[in-house]
Amino acid sequence: MSRFDQPIDRRDTDSIKWGKYAGRDILPLWVADMDFAAPPPVIAALHQRIEQGVFGYGHPWSSLEESVLTHLKSEYDWAIERDWIVWLPGLVSGLNIACRAVDGDVLTATPIYPPFLSAPRLSGRQLNRVELANVDGCWQWDKIALQQASTAATRLFLLCHPHNPVGRCWSRAELLDLATFAAANELVVCSDEIHCGLILDADQRHIPFASLSPDAAKRSITLMAPSKTFNIPGLGCAFAVIPDPGLRRRFLRAMDGIVPHANVLGLAACEAAYRDCTDWHRELIAYLIGNRDLVRAAVDTVSKVKMNHIEATYLAWIDVRGLGLAQPAAHFEAHGLGLSDGADFGAPGWLRLNFGCPRQTLEAALERFLKACRAA
């Protein structure tokens, strides 16, 4: 039995994921946290930090910074400097700060993780949107639409890489095209790379946008965190990597007086995650591949439901428009399954399913999924 088969009862706890449907027979496969225990080295590091007994103001320390540098170099062949790192209490904070730090309109593509749509508005920025192209079962960038949507006022491009919710691991060629587009239009690229440790296809590799070239690095804000890969989002620790000193100063200035320091327990967990969890991570990826394939097999049995191949993340992006449902998420909830509503991602008629859970839970959820499809 895999360690990931062990169910953990999160009902009647502080879990946002499970609390949404408290008192109702609905399996929650919506928000992007996994139902797995954190890696043992992370838990051990937290115990060690707690045993000190003092939780005053803290700041990142040398071995933590070294763990980040070593991780990025070993996993992605990306060499960065310590002073490029800006620590954050969460990645969504980074998206909002980027929108405030870069003066101008914002461009992104839908479907997309909801904070990409809200951060520009909350920052008083104009958001221009294009649609990703779904060509022959593969999500792609529409380069013509991107160029048409970029105006003289556009200064920031929000990139999701790997992509939430469509599950693409963008190739080097695709990223180079985006870098060329950004340079031609004088755009800063804020690249959300929080799912970079969740590449499921063995022939794919995550390539940080900023690692493409000196020019890409100069115009980049890369947002990362151990939270998705190691299932520790509640510990409140993320970071931005900003090579350009001027852009970094603007980012820091936008944070002043508003954004708190990263959680000291989150910092301790971050170091352990990047330094000591290679074996756990390898087992996780193998388990998620198995879960992905179960979802794929279930979806393939329903002629009116479609799903492209998932290269990365633990999120399945499912097209249920063929079922003709006025309110897809509510329909599936009525059949005992809580999924993310595609309308929140800019794509009504789609649903996002989180398969980061024990196989027993997923199998029960997929039975409910198929029942809901038959009842449509």
XYZ file of C-alpha atoms in Angstrom:
376
model
C 0.000 0.000 0.000
C 1.237 3.462 -0.883
C 1.545 6.077 1.845
C -0.820 8.146 -0.298
C -3.567 5.511 0.031
C -3.920 6.357 3.720
C -7.114 8.405 4.190
C -7.001 11.396 6.538
C -10.347 12.551 7.885
C -10.455 16.308 7.316
C -14.134 16.749 8.095
C -14.948 18.969 11.083
C -11.455 20.479 10.978
C -10.170 23.861 9.805
C -10.137 22.591 6.192
C -11.671 25.079 3.758
C -11.858 22.294 1.208
C -13.966 19.959 3.346
C -15.769 22.631 5.375
C -17.495 24.010 2.288
C -19.836 21.029 2.286
C -20.053 20.390 6.031
C -23.064 18.278 6.921
C -23.690 17.279 3.291
C -22.766 14.077 1.494
C -20.562 15.801 -1.056
C -16.993 14.771 -1.827
C -14.902 17.938 -2.262
C -12.573 17.810 -5.245
C -12.461 21.533 -5.852
C -9.856 23.832 -4.243
C -6.228 22.986 -5.048
C -4.951 21.340 -1.919
C -4.273 17.616 -1.682
C -5.672 15.226 0.913
C -2.213 13.833 1.690
C -0.052 14.343 4.756
C 2.964 16.575 4.277
C 6.321 14.804 3.779
C 7.838 13.371 6.990
C 10.966 15.595 6.748
C 8.721 18.653 6.643
C 6.792 17.495 9.699
C 10.072 16.774 11.508
C 11.378 20.258 10.679
C 8.201 21.808 12.042
C 8.508 19.828 15.285
C 12.100 20.991 15.664
C 11.126 24.619 15.100
C 8.179 24.382 17.508
C 10.341 22.866 20.246
C 12.314 26.098 20.384
C 9.156 27.586 21.826
C 9.665 31.160 20.614
C 7.728 32.556 17.676
C 8.927 36.120 17.397
C 9.561 38.058 14.219
C 11.840 36.109 11.911
C 13.648 36.477 8.632
C 15.028 33.966 6.096
C 18.331 32.367 7.055
C 21.326 31.249 5.048
C 20.634 27.500 4.829
C 17.040 28.192 3.743
C 18.232 30.452 0.936
C 20.796 27.845 -0.030
C 18.087 25.169 -0.236
C 16.167 27.325 -2.715
C 19.245 28.056 -4.826
C 20.282 24.405 -4.864
C 16.756 23.216 -5.688
C 16.327 25.596 -8.605
C 19.740 24.701 -9.996
C 19.382 20.931 -9.625
C 15.760 20.671 -10.805
C 15.655 23.313 -13.537
C 19.304 24.202 -14.246
C 18.454 27.743 -13.196
C 21.186 29.607 -11.345
C 19.911 32.592 -9.381
C 21.400 35.028 -6.875
C 20.280 35.247 -3.257
C 19.326 38.881 -3.526
C 16.898 38.122 -6.360
C 14.574 36.407 -3.867
C 11.682 38.309 -2.289
C 9.859 36.267 0.356
C 6.069 36.380 0.422
C 3.237 35.062 2.612
C 1.592 33.493 -0.427
C 1.690 33.363 -4.190
C -1.616 35.189 -4.696
C -0.081 38.116 -2.829
C 2.673 38.076 -5.438
C 0.175 38.341 -8.303
C -1.472 41.332 -6.691
C 1.848 43.006 -5.899
C 3.017 42.544 -9.487
C -0.105 44.284 -10.753
C 0.610 47.214 -8.439
C 4.335 47.335 -9.180
C 4.019 47.492 -12.967
C 2.276 50.645 -14.148
C -0.003 49.846 -17.059
C -2.661 47.509 -18.409
C -2.512 43.752 -17.832
C -2.827 40.926 -20.344
C -3.603 37.268 -19.718
C -5.366 34.309 -21.342
C -8.413 32.359 -20.223
C -9.317 29.872 -18.893
C -7.159 30.846 -15.950
C -6.816 30.550 -12.191
C -9.310 33.116 -10.763
C -6.782 35.467 -9.026
C -5.354 36.245 -12.477
C -8.712 37.858 -13.217
C -9.215 39.582 -9.875
C -5.688 40.908 -9.173
C -5.708 43.515 -11.970
C -9.142 44.778 -10.927
C -8.156 44.995 -7.262
C -5.046 46.912 -8.326
C -6.981 49.408 -10.427
C -5.565 48.027 -13.684
C -7.319 47.404 -16.978
C -7.334 43.692 -17.846
C -7.275 42.525 -21.451
C -8.056 38.842 -22.042
C -7.564 36.438 -24.890
C -8.609 32.814 -25.145
C -6.207 29.905 -25.215
C -6.694 27.886 -28.385
C -7.804 24.272 -28.034
C -6.383 22.694 -31.181
C -6.691 18.951 -31.825
C -6.992 18.219 -28.113
C -4.058 20.411 -27.077
C -4.189 23.828 -25.459
C -2.032 26.383 -27.270
C -1.329 30.100 -27.359
C -3.126 32.114 -30.013
C -0.271 34.402 -31.039
C -2.409 36.534 -33.314
C -4.994 37.119 -30.583
C -2.251 37.954 -28.081
C -0.806 40.602 -30.370
C -4.212 42.083 -31.101
C -5.007 42.296 -27.374
C -1.734 44.002 -26.468
C -2.185 47.770 -26.604
C 0.204 50.676 -26.175
C -0.876 50.799 -22.513
C -0.189 47.105 -21.805
C 2.833 46.604 -19.584
C 2.281 43.314 -17.704
C 1.651 39.800 -18.970
C 0.413 37.247 -16.439
C 1.646 33.757 -17.341
C 0.530 30.534 -15.628
C 3.292 27.952 -16.059
C 2.526 25.053 -15.691
C -1.014 26.061 -16.448
C -3.891 25.934 -13.997
C -6.465 24.745 -14.982
C -5.616 23.234 -18.408
C -2.618 21.211 -17.203
C -0.111 22.222 -19.869
C 3.637 22.137 -19.283
C 4.686 24.791 -21.792
C 7.520 23.723 -24.088
C 10.732 25.660 -24.666
C 9.526 26.660 -28.137
C 6.236 27.991 -26.745
C 8.035 29.894 -24.001
C 10.508 31.390 -26.466
C 7.570 32.611 -28.568
C 6.119 34.280 -25.464
C 9.501 35.814 -24.633
C 9.745 37.235 -28.156
C 6.222 38.623 -27.851
C 7.022 40.189 -24.456
C 10.197 41.821 -25.769
C 8.492 43.181 -28.887
C 5.733 44.734 -26.770
C 7.954 45.819 -23.860
C 6.058 43.704 -21.331
C 7.042 42.512 -17.889
C 6.147 38.832 -17.507
C 4.860 37.687 -14.123
C 5.160 33.907 -14.310
C 3.202 31.890 -11.747
C 5.240 28.682 -11.481
C 3.726 27.269 -8.280
C 2.941 23.919 -9.959
C 6.459 23.490 -11.372
C 7.121 20.446 -9.167
C 4.077 18.604 -10.493
C 5.114 17.575 -14.010
C 3.436 14.227 -14.702
C 4.791 13.286 -18.130
C 8.253 11.732 -18.051
C 9.222 13.361 -21.351
C 8.397 16.866 -20.102
C 10.468 19.201 -17.960
C 9.619 22.507 -16.365
C 11.615 25.409 -17.810
C 11.469 28.638 -15.756
C 10.536 31.530 -18.029
C 13.343 33.657 -16.583
C 15.940 31.010 -17.495
C 15.306 31.381 -21.234
C 17.645 34.335 -21.846
C 19.110 37.438 -20.208
C 16.296 39.517 -21.697
C 13.620 37.160 -20.348
C 15.258 37.338 -16.917
C 15.391 41.145 -17.012
C 11.662 41.464 -17.654
C 10.516 38.665 -15.324
C 8.856 38.212 -11.948
C 8.803 34.488 -11.172
C 6.441 33.350 -8.410
C 7.157 30.034 -6.700
C 6.311 28.166 -3.501
C 6.648 24.670 -2.059
C 2.968 24.745 -1.130
C 1.337 22.815 -3.996
C 4.033 20.197 -4.551
C 4.476 19.353 -0.864
C 0.897 20.138 0.241
C 1.707 22.885 2.744
C -0.327 25.894 1.489
C -1.646 26.676 4.962
C 1.874 27.462 6.196
C 1.969 30.731 4.248
C 5.329 30.759 2.474
C 6.162 31.705 -1.108
C 8.735 33.799 -2.922
C 9.339 35.873 -6.011
C 12.549 35.690 -8.023
C 13.224 39.091 -9.648
C 16.653 39.416 -11.330
C 16.339 43.053 -12.425
C 17.208 45.437 -9.539
C 14.870 48.199 -10.696
C 11.898 45.888 -11.098
C 12.694 44.297 -7.739
C 12.696 47.714 -6.039
C 9.318 48.520 -7.547
C 7.967 45.184 -6.340
C 9.309 45.762 -2.819
C 7.931 49.293 -2.777
C 4.461 47.967 -3.670
C 4.705 45.594 -0.683
C 5.656 48.266 1.870
C 3.284 48.561 4.781
C 0.794 46.068 3.330
C 2.332 42.620 2.922
C 3.407 40.723 6.073
C 6.514 38.592 6.390
C 6.407 34.921 5.483
C 5.383 32.600 8.312
C 8.429 31.303 10.236
C 6.974 27.777 10.267
C 6.445 28.050 6.527
C 10.074 29.030 6.056
C 11.227 26.004 8.070
C 8.950 23.754 6.020
C 10.235 25.271 2.775
C 13.836 24.408 3.579
C 13.002 20.815 4.479
C 10.765 20.379 1.431
C 13.399 21.479 -1.052
C 16.303 19.760 0.702
C 15.000 16.465 2.081
C 11.932 15.254 0.195
C 13.187 13.821 -3.102
C 11.951 10.260 -2.442
C 8.559 11.429 -1.185
C 8.170 13.636 -4.254
C 9.014 10.782 -6.618
C 6.343 8.603 -4.989
C 3.818 11.439 -5.164
C 4.280 11.930 -8.900
C 3.844 8.215 -9.562
C 0.659 8.196 -7.502
C -0.762 11.274 -9.213
C -0.083 9.727 -12.614
C -2.208 6.749 -11.567
C -4.980 9.059 -10.411
C -4.817 11.102 -13.604
C -5.197 7.963 -15.661
C -8.274 6.930 -13.655
C -9.897 10.280 -14.360
C -9.013 9.984 -18.036
C -10.563 6.508 -18.238
C -13.773 7.662 -16.558
C -14.178 10.739 -18.757
C -13.575 8.672 -21.881
C -16.675 6.583 -21.126
C -18.979 9.620 -21.496
C -19.417 10.671 -25.118
C -20.626 14.201 -24.286
C -17.759 14.994 -21.898
C -14.195 15.824 -22.985
C -10.814 16.334 -21.371
C -7.415 17.056 -22.895
C -4.304 15.248 -21.737
C -2.968 16.538 -18.401
C 0.790 17.059 -18.519
C 1.139 18.747 -15.128
C -0.670 19.591 -11.852
C -3.202 17.388 -10.058
C -6.119 19.190 -11.694
C -8.339 17.869 -14.484
C -10.051 20.447 -16.724
C -13.249 18.853 -18.008
C -15.566 20.117 -20.746
C -19.163 19.266 -19.784
C -20.838 21.668 -22.208
C -22.142 18.688 -24.169
C -24.370 17.751 -21.234
C -26.412 20.920 -21.743
C -26.463 21.914 -18.079
C -27.500 25.419 -17.074
C -25.469 25.199 -13.839
C -22.899 22.405 -14.147
C -21.265 22.785 -10.710
C -24.653 22.772 -8.951
C -25.724 19.686 -10.922
C -22.672 17.712 -9.830
C -23.065 18.911 -6.229
C -26.606 17.540 -6.317
C -25.027 14.182 -7.150
C -22.522 14.335 -4.304
C -19.466 15.819 -5.977
C -17.999 19.278 -5.336
C -15.979 20.599 -8.282
C -14.669 24.044 -9.243
C -16.983 25.951 -11.562
C -15.367 26.828 -14.874
C -17.186 30.166 -14.912
C -14.798 31.338 -12.178
C -11.927 30.655 -14.597
C -13.566 32.543 -17.442
C -14.931 29.364 -19.054
C -18.601 28.562 -18.305
C -19.536 24.963 -19.001
C -16.231 23.540 -17.763
C -15.368 21.977 -14.411
C -12.055 21.495 -12.588
C -11.523 18.264 -10.674
C -8.740 17.911 -8.074
C -7.404 14.344 -8.160
C -4.836 14.914 -5.399
C -6.505 12.497 -3.007
C -6.347 8.838 -1.923
C -7.417 6.460 -4.683
C -10.335 5.221 -2.618
C -11.718 8.768 -2.469
C -11.134 9.327 -6.166
C -12.838 6.085 -7.168
C -15.911 7.009 -5.107
C -15.878 10.505 -6.633
C -15.678 9.159 -10.170
C -18.676 6.899 -9.536
C -20.607 10.018 -8.561
C -19.230 11.864 -11.573
C -20.503 9.197 -13.967
C -23.862 9.061 -12.201
C -24.217 12.829 -12.576
C -23.351 12.599 -16.277
C -25.973 9.904 -16.841
C -28.583 12.018 -15.039
C -27.947 15.089 -17.189
